[in-house]
Tab-separated table of C-alpha atoms in Angstrom:
chain	number	residue	atom	x	y	z
Z	1	MET	CA	-21.606	-12.553	-2.282
Z	2	THR	CA	-19.975	-15.921	-1.878
Z	3	ASN	CA	-17.374	-16.402	0.952
Z	4	TYR	CA	-14.714	-16.711	-1.669
Z	5	LYS	CA	-15.605	-13.410	-3.279
Z	6	ARG	CA	-15.936	-11.674	0.065
Z	7	HIS	CA	-12.481	-12.772	1.210
Z	8	GLU	CA	-11.013	-11.831	-2.151
Z	9	GLU	CA	-12.566	-8.391	-1.723
Z	10	LEU	CA	-11.091	-8.057	1.786
Z	11	ALA	CA	-7.683	-9.110	0.514
Z	12	SER	CA	-7.818	-6.457	-2.172
Z	13	LYS	CA	-8.945	-3.820	0.340
Z	14	TRP	CA	-6.070	-4.702	2.653
Z	15	LEU	CA	-3.531	-4.447	-0.162
Z	16	ASN	CA	-4.659	-1.070	-1.289
Z	17	GLY	CA	-4.949	0.321	2.264
Z	18	THR	CA	-8.681	0.736	2.572
Z	19	ILE	CA	-9.631	-2.103	4.919
Z	20	SER	CA	-11.193	-1.187	8.274
Z	21	ASP	CA	-10.344	-2.722	11.674
Z	22	ALA	CA	-13.700	-4.511	11.637
Z	23	GLU	CA	-12.919	-6.072	8.238
Z	24	LYS	CA	-9.441	-7.114	9.526
Z	25	LEU	CA	-11.133	-8.983	12.320
Z	26	GLU	CA	-13.545	-10.541	9.879
Z	27	PHE	CA	-10.681	-11.762	7.648
Z	28	ALA	CA	-8.760	-12.996	10.700
Z	29	ALA	CA	-11.735	-14.978	11.931
Z	30	TRP	CA	-12.060	-16.652	8.540
Z	31	TYR	CA	-8.348	-17.456	8.592
Z	32	GLU	CA	-8.660	-19.047	12.022
Z	33	ALA	CA	-11.572	-21.188	10.776
Z	34	HIS	CA	-9.696	-22.467	7.702
Z	35	PRO	CA	-6.339	-23.923	8.702
Z	36	ASP	CA	-5.804	-25.329	5.189
Z	37	ASN	CA	-4.979	-21.760	4.073
Z	38	ARG	CA	-2.172	-21.226	6.607
Z	39	PHE	CA	1.580	-21.356	6.537
Z	40	GLU	CA	3.751	-21.317	9.643
Z	41	LEU	CA	5.331	-18.103	10.866
Z	42	PRO	CA	7.321	-18.435	14.170
Z	43	ALA	CA	6.139	-16.185	16.949
Z	44	SER	CA	9.717	-15.091	17.486
Z	45	PHE	CA	9.371	-12.912	14.331
Z	46	ALA	CA	7.395	-10.467	16.508
Z	47	SER	CA	10.578	-9.442	18.268
Z	48	ASP	CA	12.022	-7.989	15.111
Z	49	GLU	CA	9.462	-5.889	13.241
Z	50	GLU	CA	11.732	-5.214	10.272
Z	51	GLU	CA	12.531	-8.819	9.885
Z	52	LEU	CA	8.852	-9.638	10.144
Z	53	ARG	CA	8.105	-7.185	7.393
Z	54	LYS	CA	10.629	-8.700	5.020
Z	55	ARG	CA	9.545	-12.298	5.707
Z	56	ILE	CA	5.862	-11.585	5.341
Z	57	LEU	CA	6.230	-9.419	2.192
Z	58	THR	CA	8.207	-12.224	0.632
Z	59	LYS	CA	5.475	-14.649	1.367
Z	60	ILE	CA	2.779	-12.319	0.137
Z	61	THR	CA	4.299	-11.201	-3.026
Z	62	THR	CA	6.300	-13.628	-5.005
Z	63	HIS	CA	8.770	-16.391	-5.513
Z	64	MET	CA	11.139	-15.808	-8.423
Z	65	ASP	CA	12.086	-18.794	-10.547
Z	66	LEU	CA	15.341	-17.975	-12.322
Z	67	SER	CA	15.752	-20.183	-15.399
Z	68	LYS	CA	19.057	-20.586	-17.193
Z	69	SER	CA	17.936	-18.112	-19.835
Z	70	ARG	CA	17.245	-15.544	-17.156
Z	71	ARG	CA	13.515	-15.351	-17.858
Z	72	ILE	CA	12.298	-14.412	-14.429
Z	73	LYS	CA	8.809	-15.882	-13.691
Z	74	LEU	CA	6.621	-14.085	-11.223
Z	75	ARG	CA	4.243	-16.242	-9.300
Z	76	TYR	CA	1.910	-14.295	-7.016
Z	77	TYR	CA	0.798	-15.870	-3.781
Z	78	TRP	CA	-2.371	-14.349	-2.573
Z	79	MET	CA	-4.634	-15.573	0.106
Z	80	ALA	CA	-2.439	-17.520	2.461
Z	81	GLY	CA	0.178	-14.709	2.774
Z	82	ILE	CA	-2.382	-11.996	3.204
Z	83	ALA	CA	-4.362	-13.929	5.799
Z	84	ALA	CA	-1.188	-14.470	7.767
Z	85	ILE	CA	-0.385	-10.813	7.792
Z	86	LEU	CA	-3.851	-9.898	8.822
Z	87	LEU	CA	-3.819	-12.423	11.654
Z	88	LEU	CA	-0.543	-11.084	12.848
Z	89	SER	CA	-1.570	-7.406	12.621
Z	90	VAL	CA	-4.816	-8.153	14.575
Z	91	SER	CA	-3.600	-10.630	17.137
Z	92	LEU	CA	-0.026	-9.578	17.764
Z	93	GLY	CA	-0.233	-5.868	16.921
Z	94	VAL	CA	3.288	-5.802	15.698
Z	95	TYR	CA	2.947	-5.335	11.964
Z	96	ARG	CA	2.132	-1.632	11.276
Z	97	TRP	CA	2.104	-1.062	7.479
Z	98	ASN	CA	1.755	2.701	7.641
Z	99	SER	CA	3.834	3.236	10.805
Z	100	SER	CA	6.630	5.691	11.073
Z	101	ILE	CA	9.494	3.255	11.505
Z	102	GLU	CA	12.941	4.351	10.507
Z	103	LYS	CA	14.150	3.450	7.059
Z	104	ARG	CA	16.064	0.268	6.438
Z	105	ALA	CA	19.799	0.572	6.839
Z	106	ASP	CA	20.325	-0.620	3.317
Z	107	LYS	CA	17.710	1.792	2.001
Z	108	GLN	CA	16.381	-0.756	-0.462
Z	109	LEU	CA	13.012	0.856	-0.172
Z	110	SER	CA	11.758	3.735	1.865
Z	111	LEU	CA	8.868	2.785	4.231
Z	112	LYS	CA	7.044	5.785	2.882
Z	113	ASP	CA	4.768	4.015	0.366
Z	114	VAL	CA	3.012	5.054	-2.835
Z	115	MET	CA	-0.570	3.902	-3.245
Z	116	PRO	CA	-1.812	2.525	-6.629
Z	117	GLY	CA	-3.760	4.601	-9.116
Z	118	GLY	CA	-7.504	4.754	-9.421
Z	119	ASN	CA	-10.418	6.345	-11.130
Z	120	ARG	CA	-9.167	9.824	-11.976
Z	121	ALA	CA	-9.871	11.975	-15.069
Z	122	THR	CA	-10.893	15.414	-16.353
Z	123	LEU	CA	-13.468	16.198	-19.004
Z	124	LYS	CA	-12.923	19.244	-21.265
Z	125	LEU	CA	-16.068	20.560	-22.789
Z	126	ALA	CA	-16.483	22.210	-26.167
Z	127	ASP	CA	-16.737	25.637	-24.551
Z	128	GLY	CA	-13.395	25.222	-22.815
Z	129	ARG	CA	-14.656	24.323	-19.314
Z	130	VAL	CA	-12.670	21.556	-17.581
Z	131	ILE	CA	-14.444	19.287	-15.052
Z	132	ASP	CA	-12.688	17.141	-12.508
Z	133	LEU	CA	-14.596	13.867	-12.605
Z	134	SER	CA	-15.497	11.872	-9.520
Z	135	ALA	CA	-12.975	9.419	-8.212
Z	136	ASN	CA	-15.874	7.439	-6.799
Z	137	GLN	CA	-17.222	6.596	-10.261
Z	138	PRO	CA	-15.633	4.274	-12.835
Z	139	GLY	CA	-16.796	6.236	-15.822
Z	140	ILE	CA	-19.254	8.486	-17.726
Z	141	ILE	CA	-22.016	8.088	-20.242
Z	142	VAL	CA	-22.551	10.517	-23.094
Z	143	GLY	CA	-26.087	10.947	-24.314
Z	144	ASP	CA	-28.575	13.823	-24.200
Z	145	GLU	CA	-26.610	14.753	-21.048
Z	146	ILE	CA	-23.376	13.581	-19.513
Z	147	SER	CA	-23.856	11.282	-16.562
Z	148	TYR	CA	-21.850	9.004	-14.383
Z	149	SER	CA	-22.138	5.214	-14.612
Z	150	ASP	CA	-24.705	5.168	-11.808
Z	151	GLY	CA	-26.941	7.708	-13.567
Z	152	SER	CA	-26.040	10.797	-11.508
Z	153	THR	CA	-25.252	13.937	-13.405
Z	154	VAL	CA	-21.682	15.107	-13.994
Z	155	PHE	CA	-22.555	18.820	-13.889
Z	156	ASP	CA	-25.504	21.185	-13.973
Z	157	GLY	CA	-26.175	22.953	-17.263
Z	158	THR	CA	-26.290	22.204	-20.947
Z	159	VAL	CA	-23.454	20.659	-23.036
Z	160	SER	CA	-22.324	22.809	-25.974
Z	161	GLU	CA	-22.208	20.903	-29.258
Z	162	GLY	CA	-18.715	20.141	-30.413
Z	163	THR	CA	-15.677	18.118	-29.356
Z	164	LEU	CA	-15.064	16.780	-25.867
Z	165	GLN	CA	-11.865	15.514	-24.401
Z	166	LEU	CA	-11.450	12.882	-21.655
Z	167	THR	CA	-7.946	12.868	-20.083
Z	168	THR	CA	-6.460	10.631	-17.365
Z	169	PRO	CA	-3.295	11.730	-15.487
Z	170	LYS	CA	-0.591	9.351	-14.358
Z	171	GLY	CA	-2.159	7.175	-11.768
Z	172	GLY	CA	-5.616	7.485	-13.382
Z	173	GLN	CA	-8.038	5.394	-15.396
Z	174	TYR	CA	-11.604	6.036	-16.585
Z	175	GLN	CA	-14.346	4.570	-18.722
Z	176	LEU	CA	-16.550	6.160	-21.359
Z	177	MET	CA	-19.773	5.101	-23.083
Z	178	LEU	CA	-20.472	7.023	-26.366
Z	179	PRO	CA	-23.945	7.862	-27.675
Z	180	ASP	CA	-23.877	4.845	-30.019
Z	181	GLY	CA	-23.310	2.455	-27.173
Z	182	SER	CA	-19.595	1.923	-27.784
Z	183	LYS	CA	-17.401	1.557	-24.688
Z	184	ILE	CA	-13.925	2.818	-24.154
Z	185	TRP	CA	-11.510	2.229	-21.304
Z	186	LEU	CA	-8.686	4.810	-20.908
Z	187	ASN	CA	-5.455	3.727	-19.178
Z	188	SER	CA	-3.266	6.123	-17.227
Z	189	ALA	CA	-1.672	9.213	-18.847
Z	190	SER	CA	-4.045	9.029	-21.765
Z	191	SER	CA	-6.347	11.358	-23.689
Z	192	LEU	CA	-9.299	10.751	-25.983
Z	193	GLN	CA	-11.077	13.363	-28.167
Z	194	TYR	CA	-14.682	12.605	-29.329
Z	195	PRO	CA	-17.746	14.449	-30.585
Z	196	GLU	CA	-20.763	15.219	-28.301
Z	197	ARG	CA	-22.787	13.150	-30.833
Z	198	PHE	CA	-22.229	11.317	-34.060
Z	199	ASP	CA	-23.800	12.665	-37.283
Z	200	GLY	CA	-23.847	11.232	-40.755
Z	201	ASP	CA	-22.181	8.009	-42.040
Z	202	LEU	CA	-19.048	8.125	-39.957
Z	203	ARG	CA	-18.166	7.775	-36.309
Z	204	GLU	CA	-14.747	8.978	-35.324
Z	205	VAL	CA	-12.633	9.553	-32.211
Z	206	GLU	CA	-9.005	10.396	-31.773
Z	207	LEU	CA	-6.623	8.917	-29.246
Z	208	LEU	CA	-4.337	11.906	-28.585
Z	209	ALA	CA	-2.033	10.062	-26.261
Z	210	GLY	CA	-1.664	6.900	-24.271
Z	211	GLU	CA	-3.614	3.644	-24.334
Z	212	ALA	CA	-7.251	2.728	-24.690
Z	213	TYR	CA	-9.399	-0.445	-25.049
Z	214	PHE	CA	-12.442	-0.213	-27.396
Z	215	GLU	CA	-15.642	-2.202	-27.572
Z	216	ILE	CA	-17.346	-0.810	-30.677
Z	217	ALA	CA	-21.041	-1.227	-31.116
Z	218	ARG	CA	-22.541	-1.930	-34.526
Z	219	GLN	CA	-24.735	0.897	-35.762
Z	220	LYS	CA	-26.708	1.002	-38.984
Z	221	ASN	CA	-27.813	3.902	-41.195
Z	222	ARG	CA	-31.534	4.092	-40.732
Z	223	GLU	CA	-32.117	4.909	-44.448
Z	224	THR	CA	-29.679	2.566	-46.199
Z	225	GLY	CA	-29.372	-0.167	-43.578
Z	226	LYS	CA	-25.578	-0.132	-43.987
Z	227	ILE	CA	-23.258	-0.436	-41.043
Z	228	ILE	CA	-21.714	2.972	-40.088
Z	229	PRO	CA	-17.941	2.567	-39.807
Z	230	PHE	CA	-16.008	3.654	-36.719
Z	231	ARG	CA	-12.587	5.216	-36.965
Z	232	VAL	CA	-9.997	5.602	-34.206
Z	233	LYS	CA	-7.205	8.047	-35.208
Z	234	THR	CA	-3.801	8.451	-33.567
Z	235	GLU	CA	-1.032	10.712	-34.689
Z	236	ASP	CA	0.539	7.999	-36.890
Z	237	GLN	CA	-2.357	5.605	-37.873
Z	238	THR	CA	-6.094	5.251	-38.444
Z	239	ILE	CA	-8.085	2.145	-37.447
Z	240	GLU	CA	-11.367	1.454	-39.289
Z	241	VAL	CA	-13.878	-0.939	-37.777
Z	242	LEU	CA	-17.507	-1.915	-38.026
Z	243	GLY	CA	-18.042	-3.609	-34.651
Z	244	THR	CA	-15.236	-5.134	-32.685
Z	245	GLU	CA	-13.038	-5.196	-29.614
Z	246	PHE	CA	-9.464	-3.988	-29.726
Z	247	ASN	CA	-6.672	-2.263	-27.781
Z	248	VAL	CA	-4.416	0.606	-28.927
Z	249	ASN	CA	-1.202	1.447	-27.166
Z	250	ALA	CA	0.216	4.742	-28.520
Z	251	TYR	CA	2.322	6.053	-25.670
Z	252	LYS	CA	5.021	8.467	-26.817
Z	253	ASP	CA	7.698	6.755	-24.710
Z	254	GLU	CA	7.176	3.409	-26.376
Z	255	ASN	CA	9.006	2.482	-29.598
Z	256	ASP	CA	5.978	1.287	-31.507
Z	257	ILE	CA	2.188	1.741	-31.769
Z	258	LYS	CA	0.507	-1.571	-31.010
Z	259	THR	CA	-3.021	-2.442	-32.118
Z	260	THR	CA	-4.257	-5.702	-30.697
Z	261	LEU	CA	-7.509	-7.241	-31.961
Z	262	LEU	CA	-9.672	-9.428	-29.726
Z	263	GLY	CA	-12.800	-9.860	-31.822
Z	264	GLY	CA	-14.214	-8.875	-35.177
Z	265	SER	CA	-11.926	-7.297	-37.811
Z	266	VAL	CA	-10.141	-4.037	-38.318
Z	267	ARG	CA	-8.167	-2.274	-41.008
Z	268	VAL	CA	-5.164	-0.274	-39.804
Z	269	VAL	CA	-3.755	2.449	-42.160
Z	270	GLY	CA	-0.540	4.470	-41.704
Z	271	ASN	CA	-1.217	8.155	-41.746
Z	272	ARG	CA	2.187	9.044	-43.301
Z	273	ASN	CA	2.389	6.082	-45.618
Z	274	SER	CA	-0.893	5.325	-47.478
Z	275	SER	CA	0.529	2.022	-48.713
Z	276	ALA	CA	0.984	0.790	-45.130
Z	277	VAL	CA	-2.281	-1.097	-44.712
Z	278	GLN	CA	-3.020	-4.198	-42.493
Z	279	ILE	CA	-6.213	-6.156	-42.006
Z	280	LEU	CA	-6.245	-7.843	-38.588
Z	281	ASN	CA	-7.981	-10.969	-37.406
Z	282	PRO	CA	-8.698	-11.902	-33.762
Z	283	GLY	CA	-5.455	-12.673	-31.858
Z	284	GLU	CA	-3.344	-10.635	-34.159
Z	285	GLN	CA	-1.398	-7.448	-33.419
Z	286	ALA	CA	-0.292	-4.728	-35.827
Z	287	ILE	CA	2.994	-2.988	-34.822
Z	288	LEU	CA	3.686	0.333	-36.387
Z	289	ARG	CA	7.302	1.412	-36.544
Z	290	LYS	CA	8.762	4.064	-38.761
Z	291	ASP	CA	5.657	4.135	-40.982
Z	292	HIS	CA	5.657	0.396	-41.645
Z	293	PHE	CA	3.551	-2.413	-40.180
Z	294	ALA	CA	4.462	-5.829	-38.920
Z	295	VAL	CA	1.774	-8.315	-37.819
Z	296	GLN	CA	2.202	-11.037	-35.264
Z	297	LYS	CA	0.050	-13.558	-33.415
Z	298	VAL	CA	-0.182	-12.693	-29.700
Z	299	ASN	CA	-1.836	-13.694	-26.483
Z	300	ALA	CA	-4.346	-10.842	-26.354
Z	301	GLU	CA	-4.770	-11.172	-22.612
Z	302	GLU	CA	-1.316	-9.721	-22.106
Z	303	PHE	CA	-2.254	-6.448	-23.859
Z	304	VAL	CA	-5.631	-5.888	-22.207
Z	305	ALA	CA	-4.742	-7.067	-18.715
Z	306	TRP	CA	-4.558	-3.467	-17.567
Z	307	LYS	CA	-8.302	-3.094	-18.146
Z	308	ASP	CA	-8.879	-6.069	-15.874
Z	309	GLY	CA	-6.662	-4.792	-13.090
Z	310	PHE	CA	-3.287	-6.427	-13.777
Z	311	PHE	CA	0.204	-5.637	-15.040
Z	312	TYR	CA	1.091	-8.428	-17.451
Z	313	PHE	CA	4.737	-8.915	-18.412
Z	314	ASN	CA	5.908	-11.298	-21.135
Z	315	ASP	CA	9.698	-11.115	-21.648
Z	316	ALA	CA	9.724	-7.479	-20.445
Z	317	ASP	CA	12.930	-5.906	-19.497
Z	318	VAL	CA	13.276	-3.687	-16.378
Z	319	HIS	CA	12.789	-0.527	-18.398
Z	320	GLU	CA	9.483	-1.738	-19.812
Z	321	VAL	CA	8.275	-2.809	-16.329
Z	322	MET	CA	9.260	0.619	-14.895
Z	323	ARG	CA	7.547	2.598	-17.641
Z	324	GLN	CA	4.215	0.919	-16.650
Z	325	PHE	CA	4.913	1.586	-13.027
Z	326	GLU	CA	5.686	5.246	-13.782
Z	327	ARG	CA	2.319	5.757	-15.388
Z	328	TRP	CA	0.290	3.897	-12.789
Z	329	TYR	CA	1.990	5.122	-9.549
Z	330	ASP	CA	2.739	8.662	-10.885
Z	331	ILE	CA	6.378	8.447	-10.231
Z	332	GLU	CA	9.519	9.313	-12.085
Z	333	VAL	CA	12.304	6.585	-12.358
Z	334	GLN	CA	16.009	7.251	-12.456
Z	335	TYR	CA	18.508	4.487	-13.295
Z	336	GLU	CA	21.918	4.082	-11.756
Z	337	ARG	CA	24.202	2.180	-14.179
Z	338	SER	CA	23.133	-0.267	-16.818
Z	339	PHE	CA	21.141	-3.440	-16.216
Z	340	SER	CA	21.486	-7.067	-17.439
Z	341	ASP	CA	19.233	-8.430	-20.123
Z	342	ASP	CA	17.006	-10.193	-17.714
Z	343	LEU	CA	13.346	-10.576	-18.853
Z	344	PHE	CA	10.277	-10.740	-16.657
Z	345	VAL	CA	7.290	-12.952	-17.114
Z	346	GLY	CA	4.118	-12.850	-15.031
Z	347	LYS	CA	1.185	-10.860	-13.589
Z	348	ILE	CA	0.975	-8.354	-10.712
Z	349	PRO	CA	-2.300	-6.837	-9.529
Z	350	ARG	CA	-2.520	-3.067	-10.158
Z	351	ASN	CA	-4.291	-2.445	-6.869
Z	352	VAL	CA	-1.267	-3.079	-4.676
Z	353	SER	CA	0.995	-0.413	-3.302
Z	354	LEU	CA	4.320	0.403	-5.013
Z	355	SER	CA	6.348	-1.291	-2.312
Z	356	ILE	CA	4.630	-4.621	-2.882
Z	357	ALA	CA	4.946	-4.320	-6.643
Z	358	LEU	CA	8.669	-3.638	-6.221
Z	359	GLU	CA	9.102	-6.646	-3.934
Z	360	VAL	CA	8.319	-8.795	-6.977
Z	361	LEU	CA	11.488	-7.574	-8.677
Z	362	LYS	CA	13.881	-7.539	-5.699
Z	363	ASN	CA	15.058	-11.116	-5.989
Z	364	ALA	CA	16.094	-10.448	-9.545
Z	365	GLY	CA	19.039	-8.436	-8.373
Z	366	ILE	CA	17.518	-4.978	-8.481
Z	367	ASN	CA	17.631	-2.406	-5.644
Z	368	PHE	CA	15.236	0.482	-5.159
Z	369	GLU	CA	15.347	3.714	-3.231
Z	370	LEU	CA	12.135	5.805	-2.964
Z	371	LYS	CA	13.405	9.365	-2.528
Z	372	ASP	CA	9.938	10.767	-2.067
Z	373	GLU	CA	6.403	10.054	-3.205
Z	374	HIS	CA	7.305	10.691	-6.917
Z	375	HIS	CA	10.896	9.759	-7.378
Z	376	LEU	CA	12.339	6.233	-7.449
Z	377	ILE	CA	15.944	5.311	-8.010
Z	378	VAL	CA	16.620	1.885	-9.606
Z	379	LYS	CA	20.010	0.280	-9.531
Z	380	PRO	CA	21.597	-3.156	-9.928
Z	381	ARG	CA	22.436	-4.983	-6.717
Z	382	GLU	CA	26.184	-4.849	-6.055
């Protein structure tokens, strides 16, 4: 592993709370040896731990550029800020992220934090059994038996033929490889139903809820040589593909169903309106609203960033941002009073704690109060 990759890994581990004391020392030693990565923090900050916390978090997380149109751009500052905190936490011993300090007087954010989501899912078998899948594995492979990505078995015993269901809770994500080699990534609060094996001239799965990214393998009929089509059904639409990469967002709390194509070609059909049909090309998105489609050109990265470990916002209002936070951090958000029409633009890593993710929004005039691990109050700054 290169030095850069190693330090990036240590930074990530620190942000999600899994870094060891030895790794902190390793990172601090690297920081000392590379002065170009530093920024100055006066030693006097150590006398006021709460002030230190606010200053450092501001350095780590973001600067907010407020344009005249109130499009708030998020620029994430990584290594320098993280290195500075690690150095302080090791050498000064004053910064205690998980300490039991009293809450801020203004109660903008409780010091009790919420960790990010991770690999969590259940697998329901055809005979009704439900298996809690390992959080130490990124996904499962379905073949003659069901195994984890590293080849270890998911459970002892045989798999009854029939339909299986992979479900992620809030704060969960998981991957799946189907018998034909197709790969599927499930986002949080999502559920996918699929057969134990594909038979005949059709491959079909159903996205019961949530969001999923698909990489569909081409498969030919051995007798005819024709490509076997692949269908992805949701409650309101059916997607027909031969071999391609696309993302489907079908959360119930969103206004639309969005199908975003990255490669290949797909045909999207409305389930309630057979005349609603769209053929998509790479870089296009079909938006289904009230049984009618609209197609637009998009930056596909925005809609698959979750698969690669990021929140990606492009002119997103505070409610859209919070809906994503609700699913990933397993929280419920309550709003006090109405908000302005400010729109957010930028990326935030999904492996940071909730408090750091919220710091990105504070300078936009939004206050937060974390009542407990699952309830967040959001209100405009007075």
